[in-house]
Tab-separated table of C-alpha atoms in Angstrom:
chain	number	residue	atom	x	y	z
A	705	MET	CA	14.369	64.921	-71.638
A	706	SER	CA	15.070	61.722	-69.548
A	707	PHE	CA	13.606	58.123	-70.609
A	708	PRO	CA	10.010	57.842	-69.319
A	709	ILE	CA	10.991	54.644	-67.149
A	710	THR	CA	13.738	55.212	-64.677
A	711	LEU	CA	14.393	54.252	-60.953
A	712	HIS	CA	12.819	57.527	-59.970
A	713	SER	CA	9.560	56.235	-61.537
A	714	PRO	CA	7.134	55.345	-58.656
A	715	ILE	CA	6.904	51.717	-57.682
A	716	ARG	CA	3.459	50.438	-59.369
A	717	PHE	CA	3.713	46.931	-58.021
A	718	PRO	CA	5.383	46.938	-54.399
A	719	GLY	CA	3.741	43.129	-53.472
A	720	PRO	CA	3.988	41.789	-50.750
A	721	LEU	CA	6.111	38.948	-52.026
A	722	PRO	CA	4.048	35.705	-51.314
A	723	GLN	CA	5.642	32.511	-49.624
A	724	ALA	CA	4.636	30.096	-52.560
A	725	ALA	CA	3.543	29.840	-55.841
A	726	ASP	CA	2.903	27.531	-58.865
A	727	VAL	CA	5.595	29.379	-60.989
A	728	VAL	CA	7.921	32.324	-60.566
A	729	VAL	CA	8.770	34.329	-63.488
A	730	LEU	CA	11.926	36.227	-63.551
A	731	GLY	CA	11.869	39.396	-65.498
A	732	GLY	CA	9.438	41.971	-66.161
A	733	GLY	CA	9.710	42.690	-69.834
A	734	ILE	CA	7.382	41.819	-72.190
A	735	ILE	CA	8.347	38.001	-72.467
A	736	GLY	CA	7.961	37.694	-68.637
A	737	VAL	CA	4.807	39.710	-68.592
A	738	MET	CA	3.168	37.945	-71.196
A	739	THR	CA	3.970	34.460	-70.007
A	740	ALA	CA	2.953	35.239	-66.482
A	741	TYR	CA	-0.416	36.599	-67.905
A	742	TYR	CA	-1.166	33.330	-69.929
A	743	LEU	CA	0.012	31.137	-66.870
A	744	ALA	CA	-2.425	32.771	-64.847
A	745	LEU	CA	-5.239	32.546	-67.277
A	746	ALA	CA	-4.475	29.009	-67.117
A	747	GLY	CA	-5.190	29.027	-63.514
A	748	GLN	CA	-1.732	28.987	-62.173
A	749	LYS	CA	-0.624	30.923	-59.048
A	750	VAL	CA	2.118	33.065	-60.417
A	751	VAL	CA	4.754	35.668	-59.288
A	752	LEU	CA	6.861	37.829	-61.469
A	753	CYS	CA	9.735	39.502	-59.870
A	754	GLU	CA	11.334	42.235	-61.425
A	755	LYS	CA	14.884	43.906	-60.183
A	756	GLY	CA	13.859	47.269	-61.173
A	757	ARG	CA	10.799	48.412	-62.854
A	758	ILE	CA	8.347	46.769	-65.214
A	759	ALA	CA	9.719	47.465	-68.945
A	760	GLY	CA	12.617	49.514	-67.661
A	761	GLU	CA	15.090	48.013	-70.198
A	762	GLN	CA	14.743	46.662	-73.542
A	763	SER	CA	11.053	46.208	-73.659
A	764	SER	CA	10.427	49.851	-73.655
A	765	ARG	CA	13.549	51.110	-75.626
A	766	ASN	CA	13.026	49.274	-79.012
A	767	TRP	CA	11.828	50.828	-82.057
A	768	GLY	CA	8.114	49.777	-81.330
A	769	TRP	CA	7.518	47.750	-84.626
A	770	ILE	CA	5.611	44.667	-84.663
A	771	ARG	CA	6.705	43.103	-87.874
A	772	GLN	CA	6.382	39.663	-89.393
A	773	GLN	CA	8.449	40.237	-92.388
A	774	GLY	CA	12.102	39.520	-92.326
A	775	ARG	CA	11.587	36.977	-89.710
A	776	ASP	CA	13.523	33.594	-89.361
A	777	LYS	CA	11.164	30.893	-90.862
A	778	ASP	CA	10.516	29.274	-87.530
A	779	GLU	CA	9.718	32.142	-85.749
A	780	LEU	CA	7.305	33.393	-88.423
A	781	PRO	CA	4.599	31.171	-87.530
A	782	ILE	CA	4.792	32.443	-83.775
A	783	VAL	CA	4.950	36.077	-84.784
A	784	VAL	CA	1.736	35.760	-86.900
A	785	GLU	CA	-0.016	34.321	-83.876
A	786	SER	CA	1.447	37.447	-82.021
A	787	MET	CA	-0.109	39.840	-84.326
A	788	ARG	CA	-3.407	38.463	-83.823
A	789	LEU	CA	-2.931	38.610	-80.106
A	790	TRP	CA	-1.852	42.310	-80.510
A	791	GLN	CA	-4.926	42.934	-82.266
A	792	GLY	CA	-7.095	41.544	-79.444
A	793	PHE	CA	-4.974	43.679	-77.099
A	794	ALA	CA	-5.852	46.582	-79.197
A	795	GLN	CA	-9.687	46.139	-78.964
A	796	ARG	CA	-9.441	45.905	-75.319
A	797	PHE	CA	-7.101	49.067	-74.751
A	798	GLY	CA	-8.296	51.175	-77.660
A	799	ASP	CA	-5.772	53.643	-78.822
A	800	ALA	CA	-4.030	53.472	-75.510
A	801	LEU	CA	-1.159	51.114	-76.942
A	802	GLY	CA	-0.347	53.231	-80.033
A	803	PHE	CA	-1.023	49.987	-82.083
A	804	ARG	CA	-1.650	50.642	-85.705
A	805	GLN	CA	-1.544	48.239	-88.810
A	806	THR	CA	0.454	50.771	-90.929
A	807	GLY	CA	2.866	48.527	-92.707
A	808	VAL	CA	6.600	48.031	-92.623
A	809	VAL	CA	8.706	48.700	-95.563
A	810	TYR	CA	12.400	47.395	-95.981
A	811	LEU	CA	14.461	49.627	-98.408
A	812	ALA	CA	17.129	48.040	-100.616
A	813	ASN	CA	20.507	49.941	-101.042
A	814	THR	CA	21.927	46.921	-103.017
A	815	ASP	CA	20.914	44.225	-105.437
A	816	LYS	CA	22.020	41.669	-102.635
A	817	ALA	CA	19.754	43.144	-100.207
A	818	LEU	CA	16.834	42.752	-102.850
A	819	GLU	CA	17.749	39.093	-103.313
A	820	GLY	CA	17.424	38.660	-99.499
A	821	TYR	CA	14.051	40.292	-99.343
A	822	GLU	CA	13.000	37.894	-102.093
A	823	ALA	CA	14.008	34.812	-100.380
A	824	PHE	CA	11.454	35.760	-97.398
A	825	LEU	CA	8.592	35.852	-99.641
A	826	PRO	CA	7.851	31.860	-99.920
A	827	HIS	CA	8.068	31.854	-96.126
A	828	ALA	CA	5.558	34.762	-96.057
A	829	GLN	CA	3.315	33.240	-98.319
A	830	ALA	CA	3.300	29.731	-96.480
A	831	ASN	CA	2.117	31.566	-93.478
A	832	GLY	CA	-0.531	33.873	-95.093
A	833	VAL	CA	1.340	36.980	-94.537
A	834	ASP	CA	0.779	39.767	-97.098
A	835	THR	CA	4.419	40.484	-98.192
A	836	ARG	CA	5.339	41.679	-101.598
A	837	MET	CA	8.214	43.331	-103.319
A	838	MET	CA	8.323	46.958	-104.335
A	839	ALA	CA	9.581	48.460	-107.269
A	840	ARG	CA	11.248	52.013	-107.170
A	841	HIS	CA	8.438	53.914	-108.628
A	842	GLU	CA	6.122	52.453	-105.955
A	843	ILE	CA	8.717	53.605	-103.140
A	844	GLU	CA	8.433	57.181	-104.460
A	845	ALA	CA	4.654	57.034	-104.330
A	846	LEU	CA	4.687	55.921	-101.072
A	847	LEU	CA	7.306	57.991	-99.290
A	848	GLY	CA	7.728	60.831	-102.011
A	849	THR	CA	11.002	59.824	-103.014
A	850	SER	CA	12.971	56.914	-104.235
A	851	ALA	CA	16.260	58.399	-103.025
A	852	GLN	CA	18.985	55.858	-103.576
A	853	TRP	CA	17.053	52.548	-103.256
A	854	LYS	CA	17.016	49.868	-105.814
A	855	GLY	CA	13.678	48.441	-104.374
A	856	GLY	CA	12.181	47.315	-101.161
A	857	MET	CA	9.574	44.943	-99.440
A	858	ILE	CA	6.510	46.007	-97.621
A	859	THR	CA	3.958	44.037	-95.482
A	860	PRO	CA	0.961	46.338	-95.032
A	861	SER	CA	-0.526	44.325	-92.019
A	862	ASP	CA	2.614	44.625	-90.009
A	863	ALA	CA	2.087	47.073	-87.144
A	864	ARG	CA	3.685	49.521	-84.914
A	865	ALA	CA	3.126	50.377	-81.204
A	866	GLU	CA	4.495	52.679	-78.222
A	867	PRO	CA	6.660	50.273	-76.110
A	868	PHE	CA	7.042	52.202	-72.898
A	869	VAL	CA	3.238	52.828	-73.035
A	870	ALA	CA	2.430	49.152	-74.275
A	871	VAL	CA	4.420	46.945	-71.931
A	872	PRO	CA	3.221	48.689	-68.580
A	873	LEU	CA	-0.668	48.283	-69.809
A	874	LEU	CA	0.076	44.629	-70.519
A	875	ALA	CA	1.682	44.435	-67.109
A	876	ASP	CA	-1.657	45.945	-65.819
A	877	LEU	CA	-3.599	43.333	-67.664
A	878	ALA	CA	-1.475	40.403	-65.891
A	879	ALA	CA	-2.122	41.921	-62.599
A	880	GLU	CA	-5.834	41.865	-63.260
A	881	ALA	CA	-5.496	38.223	-64.268
A	882	GLY	CA	-4.165	37.325	-60.749
A	883	VAL	CA	-0.242	37.764	-61.513
A	884	CYS	CA	1.670	38.904	-58.297
A	885	ILE	CA	4.187	41.316	-59.720
A	886	VAL	CA	6.829	42.731	-57.243
A	887	GLU	CA	8.933	45.418	-58.738
A	888	ASN	CA	12.304	46.326	-56.919
A	889	CYS	CA	12.951	42.464	-56.251
A	890	ALA	CA	15.753	40.988	-57.587
A	891	VAL	CA	15.938	37.093	-57.637
A	892	ARG	CA	19.222	36.221	-56.058
A	893	ALA	CA	19.566	32.376	-56.940
A	894	LEU	CA	17.120	29.423	-57.722
A	895	ASP	CA	16.501	27.246	-54.696
A	896	VAL	CA	17.689	23.808	-56.020
A	897	GLN	CA	17.344	20.709	-53.823
A	898	ALA	CA	17.913	17.094	-55.047
A	899	GLY	CA	18.977	18.451	-58.355
A	900	ALA	CA	15.563	20.212	-59.139
A	901	VAL	CA	13.996	23.586	-58.662
A	902	VAL	CA	12.033	24.178	-55.645
A	903	GLY	CA	11.824	27.826	-55.626
A	904	VAL	CA	13.661	31.206	-55.554
A	905	VAL	CA	15.815	33.446	-53.234
A	906	THR	CA	14.790	37.138	-53.838
A	907	GLU	CA	16.208	40.048	-51.677
A	908	GLN	CA	12.921	40.060	-49.981
A	909	GLY	CA	12.803	36.254	-49.256
A	910	ARG	CA	12.161	32.871	-50.406
A	911	VAL	CA	9.293	31.719	-52.692
A	912	ARG	CA	8.485	28.027	-53.038
A	913	ALA	CA	7.731	26.859	-56.422
A	914	ALA	CA	8.200	23.754	-58.615
A	915	ARG	CA	8.726	25.806	-61.599
A	916	VAL	CA	10.845	28.615	-62.563
A	917	MET	CA	11.022	30.837	-65.918
A	918	VAL	CA	13.677	32.879	-66.487
A	919	ALA	CA	13.095	35.993	-69.143
A	920	GLY	CA	16.131	38.068	-67.776
A	921	GLY	CA	16.898	39.635	-71.331
A	922	ALA	CA	20.633	41.027	-71.077
A	923	TRP	CA	20.771	39.397	-67.683
A	924	SER	CA	19.800	35.631	-68.446
A	925	ARG	CA	23.543	34.420	-68.879
A	926	LEU	CA	24.739	35.937	-65.888
A	927	PHE	CA	22.117	34.523	-63.710
A	928	LEU	CA	22.045	31.133	-65.397
A	929	ALA	CA	25.560	30.546	-65.231
A	930	ALA	CA	25.726	30.854	-61.735
A	931	HIS	CA	23.575	27.678	-61.596
A	932	GLY	CA	25.800	25.890	-64.048
A	933	VAL	CA	23.753	26.225	-67.000
A	934	ALA	CA	25.662	27.837	-70.268
A	935	ILE	CA	24.159	29.986	-72.747
A	936	PRO	CA	26.234	31.883	-75.618
A	937	GLN	CA	24.055	35.006	-75.144
A	938	LEU	CA	25.725	38.338	-75.497
A	939	SER	CA	24.543	42.060	-75.646
A	940	VAL	CA	24.869	44.918	-77.937
A	941	LEU	CA	23.930	48.530	-77.703
A	942	ALA	CA	21.152	49.970	-79.863
A	943	SER	CA	20.840	53.597	-80.033
A	944	VAL	CA	17.383	55.340	-80.415
A	945	ALA	CA	16.156	58.937	-80.685
A	946	GLN	CA	12.640	60.762	-80.776
A	947	SER	CA	12.048	63.279	-83.106
A	948	GLU	CA	10.222	66.496	-82.787
A	949	PRO	CA	6.889	66.568	-84.283
A	950	MET	CA	7.188	66.825	-88.175
A	951	PRO	CA	5.087	66.289	-91.016
A	952	GLU	CA	4.065	62.631	-92.008
A	953	ILE	CA	6.261	60.851	-94.595
A	954	PHE	CA	4.945	57.467	-94.020
A	955	PRO	CA	2.317	56.348	-91.046
A	956	GLY	CA	4.207	52.991	-90.677
A	957	ALA	CA	7.786	52.143	-90.357
A	958	ALA	CA	10.747	51.783	-92.594
A	959	ALA	CA	14.390	51.123	-92.686
A	960	ASP	CA	17.435	50.633	-94.985
A	961	ASP	CA	20.898	49.773	-94.130
A	962	HIS	CA	21.410	53.279	-92.844
A	963	PHE	CA	18.713	54.511	-90.845
A	964	ALA	CA	15.317	53.371	-89.715
A	965	PHE	CA	12.353	55.300	-88.902
A	966	ARG	CA	8.785	54.870	-87.288
A	967	ARG	CA	5.890	57.262	-86.743
A	968	ARG	CA	4.994	57.990	-83.357
A	969	MET	CA	1.634	58.915	-81.917
A	970	ASP	CA	2.965	62.155	-80.854
A	971	GLY	CA	3.671	63.258	-84.113
A	972	GLY	CA	7.338	62.632	-84.345
A	973	TYR	CA	9.497	59.558	-85.357
A	974	THR	CA	11.282	57.236	-83.595
A	975	LEU	CA	14.694	57.171	-85.504
A	976	ALA	CA	17.703	54.514	-85.310
A	977	PRO	CA	20.691	53.389	-87.034
A	978	GLY	CA	19.970	50.701	-89.455
A	979	ALA	CA	22.730	48.751	-88.845
A	980	GLU	CA	25.340	50.172	-86.499
A	981	HIS	CA	25.527	48.859	-83.024
A	982	ASP	CA	27.821	48.965	-79.916
A	983	PHE	CA	29.628	46.111	-78.527
A	984	PHE	CA	31.454	46.011	-75.071
A	985	ILE	CA	34.076	43.195	-75.014
A	986	GLY	CA	34.073	41.452	-71.555
A	987	PRO	CA	34.482	37.997	-70.175
A	988	ASP	CA	31.750	36.406	-71.824
A	989	ALA	CA	32.461	38.130	-75.328
A	990	PHE	CA	35.987	36.435	-75.100
A	991	GLY	CA	34.370	33.125	-74.197
A	992	SER	CA	31.905	33.291	-77.063
A	993	PHE	CA	33.819	34.969	-79.880
A	994	GLY	CA	34.112	32.015	-81.916
A	995	ARG	CA	30.386	31.336	-81.985
A	996	TYR	CA	29.747	34.960	-83.251
A	997	LEU	CA	32.093	35.032	-86.115
A	998	PRO	CA	29.435	34.055	-88.711
A	999	VAL	CA	27.198	37.112	-87.738
A	1000	LEU	CA	30.164	39.465	-87.232
A	1001	LYS	CA	31.621	38.667	-90.556
A	1002	GLN	CA	27.981	39.840	-92.115
A	1003	ASP	CA	28.285	43.275	-90.862
A	1004	PHE	CA	31.632	43.664	-89.244
A	1005	ARG	CA	31.917	47.246	-90.152
A	1006	SER	CA	28.889	48.381	-88.537
A	1007	THR	CA	29.835	47.071	-85.086
A	1008	HIS	CA	31.657	49.667	-82.613
A	1009	PHE	CA	33.669	47.655	-80.473
A	1010	ARG	CA	34.225	49.011	-76.941
A	1011	ALA	CA	36.936	47.730	-74.717
A	1012	LEU	CA	34.989	48.016	-71.434
A	1013	ALA	CA	31.597	47.955	-70.439
A	1014	PRO	CA	30.447	50.441	-67.763
A	1015	LYS	CA	30.587	49.366	-64.226
A	1016	GLY	CA	27.838	46.878	-63.123
A	1017	TYR	CA	26.648	45.887	-66.529
A	1018	PRO	CA	26.491	41.892	-67.316
A	1019	ASP	CA	29.381	41.472	-68.931
A	1020	ALA	CA	31.606	44.128	-67.071
A	1021	TRP	CA	35.046	42.847	-66.052
A	1022	THR	CA	34.305	43.647	-62.516
A	1023	THR	CA	30.762	42.138	-62.415
A	1024	PRO	CA	30.652	39.355	-60.007
A	1025	ARG	CA	29.855	35.840	-61.359
A	1026	ARG	CA	29.219	34.145	-57.923
A	1027	TRP	CA	27.476	35.877	-55.085
A	1028	GLY	CA	25.381	32.868	-53.440
A	1029	ASP	CA	22.350	34.079	-51.524
A	1030	GLY	CA	23.856	37.643	-50.953
A	1031	PRO	CA	23.487	40.668	-52.669
A	1032	SER	CA	23.658	40.155	-56.299
A	1033	PRO	CA	24.832	42.111	-59.309
A	1034	PHE	CA	20.848	42.529	-60.094
A	1035	GLU	CA	20.361	44.987	-57.193
A	1036	ALA	CA	23.534	46.743	-57.789
A	1037	MET	CA	22.098	47.636	-61.510
A	1038	ARG	CA	18.423	47.518	-61.293
A	1039	ILE	CA	17.681	49.293	-64.734
A	1040	LEU	CA	20.502	49.292	-67.494
A	1041	ASN	CA	20.395	52.655	-68.914
A	1042	PRO	CA	23.473	52.987	-71.231
A	1043	ALA	CA	24.262	56.092	-73.008
A	1044	PRO	CA	23.304	56.429	-76.692
A	1045	ASN	CA	25.966	56.691	-79.380
A	1046	ARG	CA	25.235	60.239	-80.171
A	1047	ALA	CA	27.687	60.043	-83.223
A	1048	SER	CA	25.547	57.331	-84.858
A	1049	LEU	CA	22.341	59.243	-84.341
A	1050	SER	CA	23.938	62.476	-85.891
A	1051	ARG	CA	24.567	60.178	-88.860
A	1052	VAL	CA	20.840	58.827	-88.801
A	1053	GLN	CA	19.723	62.693	-89.018
A	1054	ASP	CA	22.247	63.549	-91.938
A	1055	ARG	CA	20.855	60.285	-93.700
A	1056	PHE	CA	17.194	61.170	-93.173
A	1057	ALA	CA	17.808	65.001	-94.468
A	1058	ALA	CA	19.387	63.304	-97.515
A	1059	ALA	CA	16.563	61.103	-98.058
A	1060	PHE	CA	13.865	63.655	-97.435
A	1061	PRO	CA	15.166	66.853	-98.506
A	1062	GLY	CA	12.052	68.531	-98.202
A	1063	LEU	CA	11.882	67.787	-94.565
A	1064	GLY	CA	15.488	68.678	-93.759
A	1065	ARG	CA	17.448	67.463	-90.573
A	1066	PRO	CA	15.043	66.088	-88.128
A	1067	LYS	CA	15.477	67.727	-84.674
A	1068	LEU	CA	15.830	65.472	-81.647
A	1069	ARG	CA	13.699	65.765	-78.663
A	1070	SER	CA	15.509	62.862	-76.734
A	1071	ALA	CA	17.946	59.839	-77.280
A	1072	TRP	CA	18.450	56.843	-75.519
A	1073	ALA	CA	19.876	53.158	-75.815
A	1074	GLY	CA	19.206	49.555	-74.642
A	1075	MET	CA	20.929	46.450	-74.370
A	1076	ILE	CA	19.567	43.801	-76.743
A	1077	ASP	CA	20.191	40.124	-75.791
A	1078	THR	CA	21.318	38.287	-78.541
A	1079	MET	CA	22.383	34.481	-79.683
A	1080	PRO	CA	24.927	33.486	-82.132
A	1081	ASP	CA	22.421	32.145	-84.649
A	1082	VAL	CA	19.909	35.250	-84.062
A	1083	VAL	CA	17.257	33.287	-82.882
A	1084	PRO	CA	16.331	33.036	-78.942
A	1085	ILE	CA	16.417	30.020	-76.553
A	1086	VAL	CA	12.857	28.909	-75.850
A	1087	GLY	CA	12.811	25.686	-73.915
A	1088	HIS	CA	13.729	23.417	-70.593
A	1089	ALA	CA	16.792	23.892	-69.021
A	1090	PRO	CA	18.805	21.026	-67.735
A	1091	ILE	CA	17.637	21.651	-64.133
A	1092	PRO	CA	14.046	19.922	-63.841
A	1093	GLY	CA	11.669	22.812	-63.211
A	1094	LEU	CA	13.444	25.600	-65.025
A	1095	THR	CA	12.574	27.021	-68.425
A	1096	ILE	CA	14.430	29.734	-70.419
A	1097	ALA	CA	13.016	32.468	-72.673
A	1098	THR	CA	15.865	34.943	-73.690
A	1099	GLY	CA	17.813	35.811	-76.664
A	1100	MET	CA	15.232	37.336	-78.492
A	1101	SER	CA	17.844	39.240	-80.588
A	1102	GLY	CA	16.045	42.333	-81.188
A	1103	HIS	CA	12.877	40.582	-82.143
A	1104	GLY	CA	11.128	40.466	-78.617
A	1105	PHE	CA	8.511	43.376	-78.458
A	1106	GLY	CA	6.567	42.461	-81.543
A	1107	ILE	CA	6.710	38.316	-80.789
A	1108	GLY	CA	6.259	38.990	-77.110
A	1109	PRO	CA	2.625	38.039	-76.664
A	1110	GLY	CA	2.859	34.844	-79.050
A	1111	ILE	CA	6.336	33.721	-77.112
A	1112	GLY	CA	4.528	34.440	-73.913
A	1113	ARG	CA	1.594	32.108	-74.851
A	1114	VAL	CA	3.997	29.588	-75.949
A	1115	VAL	CA	6.286	29.595	-72.776
A	1116	ALA	CA	2.955	29.320	-70.528
A	1117	ASP	CA	2.149	26.118	-72.242
A	1118	LEU	CA	5.843	24.976	-72.067
A	1119	VAL	CA	5.896	25.561	-68.583
A	1120	MET	CA	2.803	23.671	-67.932
A	1121	GLY	CA	3.662	20.853	-69.975
A	1122	ARG	CA	1.019	21.268	-72.533
A	1123	ALA	CA	1.532	21.276	-76.397
A	1124	THR	CA	2.677	24.746	-77.696
A	1125	GLY	CA	1.206	24.330	-81.010
A	1126	HIS	CA	4.487	25.199	-82.490
A	1127	ASP	CA	7.723	23.572	-83.522
A	1128	LEU	CA	10.249	24.758	-81.053
A	1129	SER	CA	13.061	22.784	-82.088
A	1130	ARG	CA	14.959	25.550	-83.569
A	1131	PHE	CA	14.983	27.106	-80.302
A	1132	ARG	CA	16.284	24.616	-78.010
A	1133	LEU	CA	19.338	25.226	-75.939
A	1134	SER	CA	21.169	21.955	-76.828
A	1135	ARG	CA	21.447	23.233	-80.295
A	1136	PHE	CA	24.696	24.805	-78.718
A	1137	SER	CA	26.054	21.723	-77.388
A	1138	ASP	CA	24.620	18.631	-79.162
A	1139	GLY	CA	26.902	19.090	-82.509
A	1140	SER	CA	24.283	20.656	-84.548
A	1141	ALA	CA	25.711	23.016	-87.490
A	1142	PRO	CA	24.916	26.612	-86.772
A	1143	GLN	CA	22.119	28.055	-88.679
A	1144	VAL	CA	22.338	31.744	-88.672
A	1145	GLY	CA	19.092	33.568	-89.088
A	1146	PRO	CA	18.478	36.211	-91.737
A	1147	ALA	CA	20.682	38.901	-91.836
A	1148	LEU	CA	17.690	41.231	-91.403
A	1149	ALA	CA	17.540	40.161	-87.871
A	1150	LEU	CA	19.843	41.377	-85.318
A	1151	ILE	CA	22.254	43.903	-86.667
A	1152	LYS	CA	19.504	45.640	-88.970
A	1153	ARG	CA	16.404	45.459	-86.595
A	1154	SER	CA	15.726	46.364	-82.927
A	1155	ASP	CA	11.786	45.698	-82.790
C-alpha cells in the first residue's frame, strides 16, 4: 500500500501564479499552510508555493500526536495556544480531522527517565497543563499491563489527529480565506535587490513581494545557504507503520524508549520506534557535526548512520548547492519519500507483542518514512533572517504537527511586524552565531518523538 500523498496524487491547487503579493510563503507543510492562513485572515495577499503536493512530506508522515507534555519550556506556551486552535478547527470540521483529546502517556523504562518526566511538571503547572505522574499500578489499570515500566507521565488533555487528512483540510481552509496556493511550483531563488527581498523566482515565473517566509522543512538549509544564510539544520529519517485493525488498548498515544503507538480512526495503530532513527552523512552533516555532539551523546546507540543519502536528497553529496535562476534541486525531488527501516519496524512489532502478549504481534498494513528537520538544540528557528523582508520558520525537530497552528499564528504576526504574544528569543537564528552557550532542549524531543 503506497503512502496517501504522492506525485501521482492530483494537483488540487494549480494556480495560476499571480505576479505580485504581499507575502510569499515557501512550503506547503503545516507551518507554511497555517502561516499563510493567518496572514490571509489579517487581510494580506498571500501566495503559498509548494514544490510538490500539500503535506507531501513530514507534515503527513508524522505520528499524529498533538502533545503539550515533554515540550521545551519556551515552546510550551505556543503549543498550549496551538491546542486551543486545534479545538477550534475540530469544531469547524467535525470528525474529519480525526482530532480527539484522548491523552498522551510517556512510559519510563528507567529511573532516569522518571526523573526527566518529573522535571517537566513545574513547566506544565505554570502553563495550566494537566500533566501528572503515573505509578505502575495506574499504568496497568490504563493499558492492561505494566510490562517493564517503572512508571510514567500522562497529559489527559493531549490529543491526536490524522496528519495526511488534517493538513490538506487546513490547506482548504487557507484557500477559502484567500490564500493562493500553487502546487508543483518550486521557488528557485529569492529576488533580492539592494540587499532586501523584493520577491521570488519560481519555476512558473517571478512574484513580486516585499516579504517572504521560508518553511521548507528538510529543504530549508539548502535553499537559504544559496543566499548566504547559514543555518545548522540537518534531517533524520523516522520510520512509521500502520497496523491492521486490532482491539483497542488505549484510545490515545503512548511511547517508551523502544516503541510508540497511537490509536487511528481506522481501528488500527500508528506504530514507530521510540528512539531509533536513521541519519544520512553528507556535506552539511560534516559541517555541523560539532554542533550536534551534545544531542548525539544523549542517544548515540539509537542512531543508525548511513554513509550516503539517496540521490537528490537535501544533503546528498551530488545535490547542487548553487543553481541560480535555473532548474533547482527542488524540482528534481518534489517529494521526499524515503524508504522506511524495516528492521526497526520489525523490532517495534516484537516489542509491542512483548508489552501486550494478549494481542500478539501486530500485522502491518503499510509502512513509510519521513525526513525530520532538526536543530542542534532540538528547538526550531522562528524569526527574521539577516536579509530584510525574509522570515524563517524551520527546524521543528519533530514537533511541527502539534504546534503547527500556534507557530503559524505567531509567524504571521512576526511577518507583519506585530507583537506575537510570546517570547521568541529562544528561537532566534542568531543564537548559533552570537556566542550563546548551547541550550539543548529536553531529551524527550527529537530522538524520542516525531509528532
